[in-house]
Short mmCIF file of C-alpha atoms and ligand atoms in Angstrom, two decimals:
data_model
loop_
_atom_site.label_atom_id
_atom_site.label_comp_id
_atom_site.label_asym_id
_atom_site.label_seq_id
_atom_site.Cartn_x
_atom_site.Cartn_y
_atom_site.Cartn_z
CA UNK M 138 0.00 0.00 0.00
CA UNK M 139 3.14 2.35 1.21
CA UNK M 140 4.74 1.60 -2.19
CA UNK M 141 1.44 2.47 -4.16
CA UNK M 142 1.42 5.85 -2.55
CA UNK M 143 5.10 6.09 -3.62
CA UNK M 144 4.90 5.27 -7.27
CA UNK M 145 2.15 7.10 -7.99
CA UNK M 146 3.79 10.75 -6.48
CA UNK M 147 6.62 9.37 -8.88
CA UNK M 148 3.27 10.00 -11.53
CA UNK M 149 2.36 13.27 -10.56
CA UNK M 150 6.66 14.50 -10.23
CA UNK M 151 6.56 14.07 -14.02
CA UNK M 152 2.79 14.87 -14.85
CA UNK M 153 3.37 17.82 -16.75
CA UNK M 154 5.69 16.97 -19.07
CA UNK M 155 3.72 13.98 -20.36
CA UNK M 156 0.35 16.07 -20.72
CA UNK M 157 2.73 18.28 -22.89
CA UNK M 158 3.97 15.18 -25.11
CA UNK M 159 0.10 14.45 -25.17
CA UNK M 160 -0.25 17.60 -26.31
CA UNK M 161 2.14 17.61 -28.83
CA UNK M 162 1.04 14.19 -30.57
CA UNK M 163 -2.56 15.46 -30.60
CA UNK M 164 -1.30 18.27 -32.55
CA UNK M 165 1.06 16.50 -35.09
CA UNK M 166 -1.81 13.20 -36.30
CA UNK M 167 -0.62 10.69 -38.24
CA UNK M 168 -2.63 7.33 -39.33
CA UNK M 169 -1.09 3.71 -39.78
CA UNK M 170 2.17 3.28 -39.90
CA UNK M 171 2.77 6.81 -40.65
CA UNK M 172 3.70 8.01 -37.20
CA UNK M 173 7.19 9.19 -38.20
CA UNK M 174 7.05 12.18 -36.06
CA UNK M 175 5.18 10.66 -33.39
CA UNK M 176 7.41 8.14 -33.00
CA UNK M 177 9.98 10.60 -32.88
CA UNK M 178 8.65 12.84 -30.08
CA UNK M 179 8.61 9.12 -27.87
CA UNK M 180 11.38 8.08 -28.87
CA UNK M 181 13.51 11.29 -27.34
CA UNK M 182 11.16 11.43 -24.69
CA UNK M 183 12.44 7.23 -24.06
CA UNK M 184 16.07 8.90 -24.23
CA UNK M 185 15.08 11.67 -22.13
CA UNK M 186 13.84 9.30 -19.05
CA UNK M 187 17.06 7.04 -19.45
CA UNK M 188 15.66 4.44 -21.12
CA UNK M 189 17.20 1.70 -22.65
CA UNK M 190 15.69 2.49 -26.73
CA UNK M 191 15.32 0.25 -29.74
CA UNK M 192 14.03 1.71 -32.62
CA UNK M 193 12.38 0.39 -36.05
CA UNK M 194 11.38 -2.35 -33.50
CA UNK M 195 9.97 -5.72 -35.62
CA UNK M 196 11.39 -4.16 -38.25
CA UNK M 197 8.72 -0.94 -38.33
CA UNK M 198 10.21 2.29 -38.73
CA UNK M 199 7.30 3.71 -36.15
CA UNK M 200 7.52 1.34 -33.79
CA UNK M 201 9.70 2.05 -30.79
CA UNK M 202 10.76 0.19 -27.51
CA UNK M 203 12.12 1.42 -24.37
CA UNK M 204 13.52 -1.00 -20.97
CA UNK M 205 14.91 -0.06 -18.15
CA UNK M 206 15.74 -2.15 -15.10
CA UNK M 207 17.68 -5.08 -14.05
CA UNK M 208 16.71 -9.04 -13.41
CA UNK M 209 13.33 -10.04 -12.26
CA UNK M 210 9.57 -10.02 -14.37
CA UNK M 211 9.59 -8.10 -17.76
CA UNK M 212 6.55 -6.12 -17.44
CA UNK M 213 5.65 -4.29 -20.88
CA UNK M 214 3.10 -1.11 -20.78
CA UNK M 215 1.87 -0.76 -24.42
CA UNK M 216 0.78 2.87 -25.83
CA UNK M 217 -0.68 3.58 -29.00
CA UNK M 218 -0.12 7.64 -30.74
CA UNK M 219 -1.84 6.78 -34.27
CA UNK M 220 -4.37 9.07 -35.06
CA UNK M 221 -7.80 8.79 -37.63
CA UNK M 222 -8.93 10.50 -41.28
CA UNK M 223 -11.59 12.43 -41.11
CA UNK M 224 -11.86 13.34 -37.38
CA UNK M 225 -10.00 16.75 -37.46
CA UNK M 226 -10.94 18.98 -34.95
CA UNK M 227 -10.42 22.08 -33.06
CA UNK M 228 -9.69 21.73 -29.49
CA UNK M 229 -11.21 22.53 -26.68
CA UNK M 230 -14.77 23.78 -28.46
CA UNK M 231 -18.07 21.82 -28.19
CA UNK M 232 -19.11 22.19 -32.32
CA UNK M 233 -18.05 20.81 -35.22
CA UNK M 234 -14.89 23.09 -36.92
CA UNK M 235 -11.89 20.67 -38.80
CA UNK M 236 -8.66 22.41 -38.50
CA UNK M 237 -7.14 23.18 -41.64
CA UNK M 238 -5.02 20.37 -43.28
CA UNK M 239 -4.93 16.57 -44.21
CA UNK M 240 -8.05 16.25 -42.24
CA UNK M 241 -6.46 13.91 -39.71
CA UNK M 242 -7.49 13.95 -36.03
CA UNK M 243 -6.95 11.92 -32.56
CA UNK M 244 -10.48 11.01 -32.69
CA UNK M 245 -9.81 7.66 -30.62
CA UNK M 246 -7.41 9.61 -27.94
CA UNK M 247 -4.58 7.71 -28.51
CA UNK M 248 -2.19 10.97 -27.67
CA UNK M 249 -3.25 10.05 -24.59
CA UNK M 250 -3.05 6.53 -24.71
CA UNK M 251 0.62 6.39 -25.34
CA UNK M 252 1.40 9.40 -23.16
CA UNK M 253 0.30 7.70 -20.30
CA UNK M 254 1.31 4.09 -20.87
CA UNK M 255 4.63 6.13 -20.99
CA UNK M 256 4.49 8.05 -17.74
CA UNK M 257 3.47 4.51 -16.07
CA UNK M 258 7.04 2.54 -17.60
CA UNK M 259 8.66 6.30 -16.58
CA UNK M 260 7.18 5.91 -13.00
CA UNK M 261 7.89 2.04 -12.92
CA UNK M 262 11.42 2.70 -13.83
CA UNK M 263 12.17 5.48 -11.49
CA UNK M 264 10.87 3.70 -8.99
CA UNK M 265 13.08 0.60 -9.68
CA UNK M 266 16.20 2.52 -9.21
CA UNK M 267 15.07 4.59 -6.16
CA UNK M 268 14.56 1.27 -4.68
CA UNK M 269 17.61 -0.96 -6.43
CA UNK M 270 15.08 -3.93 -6.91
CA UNK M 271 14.83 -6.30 -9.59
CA UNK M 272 12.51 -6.36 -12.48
CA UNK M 273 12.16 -4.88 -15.73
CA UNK M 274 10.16 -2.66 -17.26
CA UNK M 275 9.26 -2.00 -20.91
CA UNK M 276 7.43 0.73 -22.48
CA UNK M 277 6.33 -0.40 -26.04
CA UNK M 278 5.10 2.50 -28.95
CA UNK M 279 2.58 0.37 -31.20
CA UNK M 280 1.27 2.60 -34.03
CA UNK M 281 -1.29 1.68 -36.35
CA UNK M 282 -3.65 0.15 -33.87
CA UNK M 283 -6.37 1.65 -36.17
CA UNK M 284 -6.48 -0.75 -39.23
CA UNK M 285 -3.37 -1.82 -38.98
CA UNK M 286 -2.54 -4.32 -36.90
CA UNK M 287 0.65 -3.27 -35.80
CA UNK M 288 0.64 -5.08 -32.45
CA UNK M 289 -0.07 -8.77 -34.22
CA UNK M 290 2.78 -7.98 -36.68
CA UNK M 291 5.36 -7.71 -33.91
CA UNK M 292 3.85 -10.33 -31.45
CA UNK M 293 4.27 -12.56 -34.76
CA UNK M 294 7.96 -11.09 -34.92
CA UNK M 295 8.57 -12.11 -31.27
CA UNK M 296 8.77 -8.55 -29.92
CA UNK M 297 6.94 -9.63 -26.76
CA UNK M 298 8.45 -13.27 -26.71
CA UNK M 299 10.54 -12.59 -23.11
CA UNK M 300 7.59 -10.17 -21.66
CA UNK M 301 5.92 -11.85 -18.66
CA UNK M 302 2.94 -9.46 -18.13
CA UNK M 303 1.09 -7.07 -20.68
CA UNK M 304 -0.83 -3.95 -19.30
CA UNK M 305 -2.32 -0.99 -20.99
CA UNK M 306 -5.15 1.49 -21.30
CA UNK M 307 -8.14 3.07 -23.67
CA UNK M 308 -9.21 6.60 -22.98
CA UNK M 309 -13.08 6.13 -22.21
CA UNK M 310 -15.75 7.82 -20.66
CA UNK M 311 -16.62 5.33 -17.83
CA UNK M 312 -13.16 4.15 -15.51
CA UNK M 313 -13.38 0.30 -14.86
CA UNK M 314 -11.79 -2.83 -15.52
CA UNK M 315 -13.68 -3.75 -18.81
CA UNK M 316 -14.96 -7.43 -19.63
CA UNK M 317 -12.51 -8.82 -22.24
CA UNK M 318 -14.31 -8.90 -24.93
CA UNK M 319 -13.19 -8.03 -28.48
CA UNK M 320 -13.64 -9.80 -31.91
CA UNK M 321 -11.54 -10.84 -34.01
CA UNK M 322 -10.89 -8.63 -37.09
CA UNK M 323 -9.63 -9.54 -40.82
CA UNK M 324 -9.71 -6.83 -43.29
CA UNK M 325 -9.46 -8.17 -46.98
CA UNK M 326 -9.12 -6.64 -50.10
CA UNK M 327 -11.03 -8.07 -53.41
CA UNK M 328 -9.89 -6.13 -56.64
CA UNK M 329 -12.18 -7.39 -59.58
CA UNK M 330 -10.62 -7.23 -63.13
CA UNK M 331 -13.07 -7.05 -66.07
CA UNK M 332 -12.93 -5.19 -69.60
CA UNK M 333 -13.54 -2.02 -70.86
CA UNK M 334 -15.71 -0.85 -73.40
CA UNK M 335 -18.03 1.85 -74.86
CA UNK M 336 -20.78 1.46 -73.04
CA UNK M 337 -23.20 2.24 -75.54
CA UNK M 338 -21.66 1.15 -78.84
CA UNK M 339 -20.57 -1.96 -77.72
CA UNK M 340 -21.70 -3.20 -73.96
CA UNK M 341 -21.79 -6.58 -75.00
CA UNK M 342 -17.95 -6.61 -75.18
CA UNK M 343 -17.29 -5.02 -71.53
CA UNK M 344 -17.45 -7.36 -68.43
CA UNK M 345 -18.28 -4.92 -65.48
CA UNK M 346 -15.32 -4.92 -62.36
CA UNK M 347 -18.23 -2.58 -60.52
CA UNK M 348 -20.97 -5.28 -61.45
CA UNK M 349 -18.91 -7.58 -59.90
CA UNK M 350 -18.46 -5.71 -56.42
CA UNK M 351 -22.18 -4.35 -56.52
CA UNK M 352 -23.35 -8.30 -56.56
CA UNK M 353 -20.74 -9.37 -53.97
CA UNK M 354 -21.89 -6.93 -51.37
CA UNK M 355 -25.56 -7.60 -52.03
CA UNK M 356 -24.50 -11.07 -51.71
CA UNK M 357 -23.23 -10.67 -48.62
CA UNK M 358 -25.97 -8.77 -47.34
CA UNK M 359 -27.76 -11.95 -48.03
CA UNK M 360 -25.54 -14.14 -46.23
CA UNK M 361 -26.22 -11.48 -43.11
CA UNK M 362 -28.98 -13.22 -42.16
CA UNK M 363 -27.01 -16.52 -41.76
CA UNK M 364 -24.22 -15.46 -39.49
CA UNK M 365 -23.84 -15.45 -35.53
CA UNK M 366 -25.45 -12.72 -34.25
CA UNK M 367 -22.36 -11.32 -32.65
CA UNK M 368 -21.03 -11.14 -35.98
CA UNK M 369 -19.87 -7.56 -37.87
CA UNK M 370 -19.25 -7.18 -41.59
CA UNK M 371 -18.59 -4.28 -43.41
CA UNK M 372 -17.36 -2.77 -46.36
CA UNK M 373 -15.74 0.16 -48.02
CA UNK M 374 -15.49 0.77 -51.97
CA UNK M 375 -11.95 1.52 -52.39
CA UNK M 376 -12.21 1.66 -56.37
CA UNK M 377 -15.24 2.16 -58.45
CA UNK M 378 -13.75 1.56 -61.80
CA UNK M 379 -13.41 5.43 -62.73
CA UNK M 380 -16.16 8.42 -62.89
CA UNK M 381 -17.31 7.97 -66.71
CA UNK M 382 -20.52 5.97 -66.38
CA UNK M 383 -20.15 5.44 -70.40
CA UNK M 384 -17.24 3.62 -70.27
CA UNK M 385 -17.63 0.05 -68.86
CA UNK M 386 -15.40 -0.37 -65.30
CA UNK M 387 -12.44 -2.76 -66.05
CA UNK M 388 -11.02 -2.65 -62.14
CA UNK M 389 -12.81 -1.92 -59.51
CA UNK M 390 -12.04 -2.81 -55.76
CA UNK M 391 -13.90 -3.26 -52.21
CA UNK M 392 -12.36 -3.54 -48.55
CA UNK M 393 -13.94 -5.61 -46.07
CA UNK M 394 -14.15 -6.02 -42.33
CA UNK M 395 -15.01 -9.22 -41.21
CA UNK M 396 -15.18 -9.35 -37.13
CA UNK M 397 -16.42 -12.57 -35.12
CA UNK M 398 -16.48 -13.78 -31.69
CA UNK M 399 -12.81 -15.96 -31.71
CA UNK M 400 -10.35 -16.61 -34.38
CA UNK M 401 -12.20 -19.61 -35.63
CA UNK M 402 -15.44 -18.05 -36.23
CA UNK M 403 -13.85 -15.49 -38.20
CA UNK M 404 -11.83 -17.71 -40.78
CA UNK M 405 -15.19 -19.51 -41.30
CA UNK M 406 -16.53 -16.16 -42.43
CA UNK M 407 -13.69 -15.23 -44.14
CA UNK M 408 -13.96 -18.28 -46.59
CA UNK M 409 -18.30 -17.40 -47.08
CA UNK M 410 -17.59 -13.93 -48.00
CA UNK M 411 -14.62 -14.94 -50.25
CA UNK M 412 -17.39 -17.63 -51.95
CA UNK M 413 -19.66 -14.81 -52.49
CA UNK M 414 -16.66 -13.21 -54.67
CA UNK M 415 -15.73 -15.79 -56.26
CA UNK M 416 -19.10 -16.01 -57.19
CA UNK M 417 -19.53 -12.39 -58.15
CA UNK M 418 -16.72 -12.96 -60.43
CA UNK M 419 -18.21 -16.21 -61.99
CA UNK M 420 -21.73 -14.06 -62.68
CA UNK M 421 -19.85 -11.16 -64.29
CA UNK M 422 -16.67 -12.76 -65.92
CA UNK M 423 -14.62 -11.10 -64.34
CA UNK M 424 -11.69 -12.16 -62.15
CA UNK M 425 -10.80 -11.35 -58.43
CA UNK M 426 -7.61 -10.86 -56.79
CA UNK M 427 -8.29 -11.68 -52.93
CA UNK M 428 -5.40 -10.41 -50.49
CA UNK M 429 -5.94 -10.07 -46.87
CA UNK M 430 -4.61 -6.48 -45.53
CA UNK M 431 -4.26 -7.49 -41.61
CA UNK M 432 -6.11 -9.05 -39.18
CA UNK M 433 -6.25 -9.18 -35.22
CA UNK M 434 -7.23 -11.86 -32.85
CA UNK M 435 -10.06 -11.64 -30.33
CA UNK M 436 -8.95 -10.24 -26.92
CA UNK M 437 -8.37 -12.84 -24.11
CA UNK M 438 -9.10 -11.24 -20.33
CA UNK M 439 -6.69 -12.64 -16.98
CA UNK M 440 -8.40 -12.36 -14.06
CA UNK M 441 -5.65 -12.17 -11.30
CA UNK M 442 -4.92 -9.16 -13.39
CA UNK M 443 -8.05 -7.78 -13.80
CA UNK M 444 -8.37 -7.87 -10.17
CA UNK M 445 -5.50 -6.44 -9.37
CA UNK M 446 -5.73 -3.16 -11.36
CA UNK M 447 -9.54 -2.75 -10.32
CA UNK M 448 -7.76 -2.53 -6.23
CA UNK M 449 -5.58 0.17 -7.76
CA UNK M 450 -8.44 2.10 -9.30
CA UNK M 451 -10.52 1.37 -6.25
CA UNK M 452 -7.61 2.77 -3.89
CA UNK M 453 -7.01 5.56 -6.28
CA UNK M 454 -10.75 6.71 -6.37
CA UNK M 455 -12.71 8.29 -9.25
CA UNK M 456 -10.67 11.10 -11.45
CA UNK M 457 -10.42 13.83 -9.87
CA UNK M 458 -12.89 16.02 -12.12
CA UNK M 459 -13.60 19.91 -11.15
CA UNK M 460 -16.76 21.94 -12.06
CA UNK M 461 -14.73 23.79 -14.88
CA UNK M 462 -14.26 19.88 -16.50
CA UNK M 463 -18.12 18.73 -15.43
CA UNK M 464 -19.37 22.45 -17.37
CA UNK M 465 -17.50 21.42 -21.11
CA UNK M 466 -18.54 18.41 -20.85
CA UNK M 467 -22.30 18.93 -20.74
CA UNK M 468 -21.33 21.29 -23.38
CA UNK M 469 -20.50 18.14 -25.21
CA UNK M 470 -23.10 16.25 -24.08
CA UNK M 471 -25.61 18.89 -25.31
CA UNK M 472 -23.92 17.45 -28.63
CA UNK M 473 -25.30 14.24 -28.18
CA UNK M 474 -28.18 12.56 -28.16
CA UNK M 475 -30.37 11.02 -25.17
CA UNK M 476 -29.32 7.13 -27.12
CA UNK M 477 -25.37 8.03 -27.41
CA UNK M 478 -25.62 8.74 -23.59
CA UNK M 479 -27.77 5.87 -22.94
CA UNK M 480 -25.87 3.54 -25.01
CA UNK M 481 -22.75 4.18 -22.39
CA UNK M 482 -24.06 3.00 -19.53
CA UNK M 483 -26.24 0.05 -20.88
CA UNK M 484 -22.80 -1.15 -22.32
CA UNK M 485 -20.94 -1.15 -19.34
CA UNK M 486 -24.14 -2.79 -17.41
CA UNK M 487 -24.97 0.32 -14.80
CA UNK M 488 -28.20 2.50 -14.32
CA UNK M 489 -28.03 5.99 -15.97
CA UNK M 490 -26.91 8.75 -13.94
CA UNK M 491 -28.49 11.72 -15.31
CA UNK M 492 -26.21 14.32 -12.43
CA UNK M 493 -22.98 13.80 -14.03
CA UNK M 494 -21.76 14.60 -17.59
CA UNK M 495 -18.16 13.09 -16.95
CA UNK M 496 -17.38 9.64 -14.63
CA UNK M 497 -16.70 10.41 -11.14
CA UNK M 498 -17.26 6.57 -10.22
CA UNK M 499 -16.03 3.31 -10.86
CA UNK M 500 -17.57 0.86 -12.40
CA UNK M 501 -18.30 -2.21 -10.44
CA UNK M 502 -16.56 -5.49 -11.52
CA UNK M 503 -19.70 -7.19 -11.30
CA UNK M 504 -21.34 -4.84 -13.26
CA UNK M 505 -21.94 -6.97 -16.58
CA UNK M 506 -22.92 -4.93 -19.39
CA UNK M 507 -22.96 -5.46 -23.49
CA UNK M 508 -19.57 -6.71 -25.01
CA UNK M 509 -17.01 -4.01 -26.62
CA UNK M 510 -17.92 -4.81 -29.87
CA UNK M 511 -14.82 -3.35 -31.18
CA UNK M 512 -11.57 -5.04 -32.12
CA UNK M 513 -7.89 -4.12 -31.27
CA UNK M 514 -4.52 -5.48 -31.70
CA UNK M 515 -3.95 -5.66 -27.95
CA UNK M 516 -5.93 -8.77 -28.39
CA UNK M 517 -3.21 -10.49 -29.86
CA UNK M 518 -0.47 -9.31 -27.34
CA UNK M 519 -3.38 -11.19 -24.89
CA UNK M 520 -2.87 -14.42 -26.72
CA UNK M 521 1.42 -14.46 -25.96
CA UNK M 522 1.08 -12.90 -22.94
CA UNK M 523 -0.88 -12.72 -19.45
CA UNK M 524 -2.48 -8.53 -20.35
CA UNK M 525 -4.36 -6.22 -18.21
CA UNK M 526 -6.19 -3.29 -19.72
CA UNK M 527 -8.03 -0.75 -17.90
CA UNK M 528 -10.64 2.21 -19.47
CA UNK M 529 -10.35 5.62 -17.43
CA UNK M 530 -12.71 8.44 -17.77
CA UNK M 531 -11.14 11.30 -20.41
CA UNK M 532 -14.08 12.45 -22.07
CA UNK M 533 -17.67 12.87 -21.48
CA UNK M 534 -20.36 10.31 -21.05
CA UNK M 535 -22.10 9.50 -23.89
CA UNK M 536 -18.94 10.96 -26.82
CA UNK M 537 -18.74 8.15 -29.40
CA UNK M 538 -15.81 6.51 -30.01
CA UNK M 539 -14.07 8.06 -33.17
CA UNK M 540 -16.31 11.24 -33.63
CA UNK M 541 -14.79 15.05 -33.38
CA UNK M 542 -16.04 15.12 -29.75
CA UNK M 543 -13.11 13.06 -28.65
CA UNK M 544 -11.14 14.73 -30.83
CA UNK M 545 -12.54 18.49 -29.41
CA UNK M 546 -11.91 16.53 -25.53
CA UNK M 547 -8.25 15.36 -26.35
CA UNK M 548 -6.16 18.18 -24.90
CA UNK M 549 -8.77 19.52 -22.00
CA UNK M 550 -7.91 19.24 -18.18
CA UNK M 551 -10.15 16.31 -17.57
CA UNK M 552 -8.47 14.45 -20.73
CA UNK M 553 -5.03 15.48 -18.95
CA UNK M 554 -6.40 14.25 -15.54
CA UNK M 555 -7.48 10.92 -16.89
CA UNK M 556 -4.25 9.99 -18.05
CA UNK M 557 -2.62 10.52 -15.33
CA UNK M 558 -5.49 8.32 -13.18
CA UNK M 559 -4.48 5.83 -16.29
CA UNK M 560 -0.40 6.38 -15.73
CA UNK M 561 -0.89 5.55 -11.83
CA UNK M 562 -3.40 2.40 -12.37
CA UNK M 563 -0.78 1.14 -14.54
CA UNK M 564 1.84 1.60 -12.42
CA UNK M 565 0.35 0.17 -9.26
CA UNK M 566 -0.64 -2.74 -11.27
CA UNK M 567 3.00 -3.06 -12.42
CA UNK M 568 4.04 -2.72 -9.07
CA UNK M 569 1.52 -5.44 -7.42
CA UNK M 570 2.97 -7.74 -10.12
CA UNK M 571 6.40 -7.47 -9.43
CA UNK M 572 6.02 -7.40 -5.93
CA UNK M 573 3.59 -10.36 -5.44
CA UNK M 574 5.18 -13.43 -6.73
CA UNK M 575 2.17 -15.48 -6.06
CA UNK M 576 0.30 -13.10 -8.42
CA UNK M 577 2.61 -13.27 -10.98
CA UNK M 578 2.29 -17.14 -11.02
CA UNK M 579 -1.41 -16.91 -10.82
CA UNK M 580 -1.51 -14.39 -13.97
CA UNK M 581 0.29 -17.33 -15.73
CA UNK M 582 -2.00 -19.84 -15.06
CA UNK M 583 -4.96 -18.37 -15.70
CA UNK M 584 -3.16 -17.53 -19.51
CA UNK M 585 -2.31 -21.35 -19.48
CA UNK M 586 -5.80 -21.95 -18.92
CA UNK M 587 -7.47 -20.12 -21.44
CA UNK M 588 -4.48 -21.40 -23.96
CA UNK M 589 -4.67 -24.71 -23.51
CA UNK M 590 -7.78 -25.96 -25.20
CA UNK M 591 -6.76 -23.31 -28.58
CA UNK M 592 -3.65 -22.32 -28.95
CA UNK M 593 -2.90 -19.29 -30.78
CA UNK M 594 -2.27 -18.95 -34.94
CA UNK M 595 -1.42 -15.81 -35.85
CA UNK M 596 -4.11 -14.75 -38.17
CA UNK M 597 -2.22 -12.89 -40.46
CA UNK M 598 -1.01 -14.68 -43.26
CA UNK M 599 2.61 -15.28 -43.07
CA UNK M 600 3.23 -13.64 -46.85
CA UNK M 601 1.18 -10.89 -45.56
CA UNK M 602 3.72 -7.93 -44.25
CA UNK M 603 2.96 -4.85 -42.77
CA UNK M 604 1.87 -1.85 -44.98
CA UNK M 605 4.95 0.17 -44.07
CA UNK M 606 4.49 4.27 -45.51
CA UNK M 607 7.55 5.70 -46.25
CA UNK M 608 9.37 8.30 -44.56
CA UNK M 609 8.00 11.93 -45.69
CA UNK M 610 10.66 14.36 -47.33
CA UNK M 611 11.41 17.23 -45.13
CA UNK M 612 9.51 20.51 -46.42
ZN1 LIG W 180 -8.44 3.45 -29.85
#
């Protein structure tokens, strides 16, 4: 308990300087695996703190690792700093404005996530020396969590092959221990090839690529009915053959989503959907190129773990929110609608609580609510190794994830306050760990357990290699 205190004043001694590096990712976005100054800003911070760093970790140039410490557990705190398209945003403001720009925004929060994660290995770490004991602790900078897989890449490239516990974070807007509950997630591309023609002097000689794509996605809207329930499917046109509706579409091209409950219900849906365009192709004569982009596992919970971390939160209390936070945030929430709010608490299995715009509770563990019916790439890290993650309030109830509401929250006090409630979680967690042997070996077994029966395949393909962007010219 005396060491908990300890660790997390080691949190608040360096508090402002990782709000600023927050700060300073939020305002520099970059999507998948294009985080070149991102990466950059953690990796000097890493130097900065006396890390230990290896860069172009699993061999991508955004990926970044920092250890410190001597002997003992390897305990790994994962952060994320990849931002989203679409979600730009001006800060701080409770109505829709974009910045000016690429249009990029940190519509998930993950300038926070990684901040924090951060601070925690920085705390970890400086309490570690302060105290000359053994252990090891590892901060790890995943990008492209969004679409990209990153994480499943390097567990497949053995980054996390000597780590003994996982633990990380998700800005949210209610603080508990979440359920683990994730799908699985392929995303596969399916680029039709047909033949052009005039469409009008001779349409019997073109075979349609767009044809081909607009009967595979009504066949798959067929096969909807068919699936588990817990299911998700969905699609993006990536190529419509071209914008001259007299000219018959030779290539056109359609990404899909394909999420299920485990890794084996997904590969059964992958083959049905990649049926559907073979058959599309058959119908149309054309041909289809099938290549899967990435794919992540389902996420697998530990409950010594889980357990653990929801004492820290429970000793730490709610975040410590002020009427200036609670007053933007029912700015925000005057955004919303009565649903989005609704839809908050019915997921996380708790009555409403129509007094408070931001979380100054904790969720109960027993509290069972809807399943995250998301997908990350954490999940796979879950799979190699015993992994803890924790959701702490940043943002008000009821803010969707990805929308320009969590973009417009990202740099606020409360968003700086949460991360810091995040950073000392972590840490205390990291501390129980490598303080408690007998909840170290406990960790481990429950991962054996939930191994044994299905071990893990990496769903990824092993042709399949990361989409790596290049390095951007300096203006
Ligand atoms: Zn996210």
């Amino acid at each position: 308990m005396q060491n908990s205190e300890t660790i997390w004043q080691m949190v608040d001694a360096k508090r402002t300087e990782f709000e600023a590096l927050s700060d300073r990712i939020w305002g520099m976005p970059e999507i998948a695996y294009t985080e070149y100054r991102s990466v950059a800003e953690h990796t000097a911070m890493l130097k900065a703190q006396g890390f230990r760093v290896t860069e172009n970790l699993a061999g991508i140039p955004t990926a970044v690792m920092g250890e410190a410490g001597e002997g003992g557990p390897v305990i790994a705190i994962l952060g994320e700093y990849d931002a989203l398209p679409g979600l730009s945003q001006e800060a701080g403001i409770a109505e829709p404005k974009p910045l000016p720009g690429n249009g990029y925004g940190h519509g998930c929060g993950h300038n926070l996530l990684g901040s924090a994660a951060m601070l925690a290995a920085t705390a970890v770490k400086d309490f570690l020396e302060a105290t000359g004991r053994p252990g090891r602790v590892r901060y790890y900078g995943c990008p492209a969590e969004e679409g990209g897989a990153a994480k499943a890449f390097m567990v497949r490239a053995g980054a996390f092959k000597d780590v003994d516990i996982a633990i990380t974070w998700h800005p949210a807007s209610l603080t508990r221990v979440g359920e683990a509950l994730s799908l699985a997630n392929t995303r596969m591309d399916f680029h039709f090839t047909g033949r052009a023609s005039h469409a009008a002097a001779a349409p019997h000689l073109g075979r349609s690529a767009l044809d081909a794509v607009e009967l595979m996605n009504v066949g798959v809207n067929y096969m909807r009915e068919h699936m588990p329930s817990d299911a998700r499917i969905h699609y993006a046109m990536l190529d419509s053959g071209g914008i001259a509706p007299n000219v018959v579409q030779a290539s056109a091209k359609v990404r899909y989503a394909i999420r299920a409950r485990d890794l084996a219900g997904m590969l059964a849906l992958n083959e049905r959907v990649r049926k559907i365009a073979q058959g599309a192709a058959l119908m149309t004569e054309t041909t289809v190129a099938i290549s899967i982009m990435s794919a992540v596992s389902n996420m697998l919970g530990n409950t010594p773990l889980a357990e653990a971390m929801h004492q820290n939160l429970l000793r730490l209390g709610p975040v410590p929110f002020d009427a200036a936070d609670r007053d933007y945030a029912a700015q925000i929430q005057a955004t919303l609608s009565e649903e989005d709010i609704l839809t908050d608490y019915r997921r996380v299995g708790i009555p409403p609580r129509p007094d408070t715009p931001l979380c100054d509770f904790i969720v109960p563990r027993e509290a069972k609510g809807e399943p995250m019916i998301g997908s990350t790439d954490v999940a796979d890290v879950s799979w190699v190794v015993p992994t803890v993650e924790v959701r702490v309030a940043t943002h008000a109830i009821g803010t969707p994830g990805h929308s320009w509401q969590i973009t417009a929250q990202g740099k606020a006090p409360a968003a700086h306050k949460g991360m810091v409630h995040a950073a000392k979680a972590m840490a205390g967690t990291a501390l129980d760990v490598l303080s408690d042997e007998l909840l170290l070996a406990r960790a481990k077994q429950d991962h054996r357990e939930r191994t044994a029966a299905t071990p893990y395949v990496c769903p990824i393909p092993p042709e399949v290699q990361p989409p790596l962007q290049p390095r951007p010219q300096a203006a």
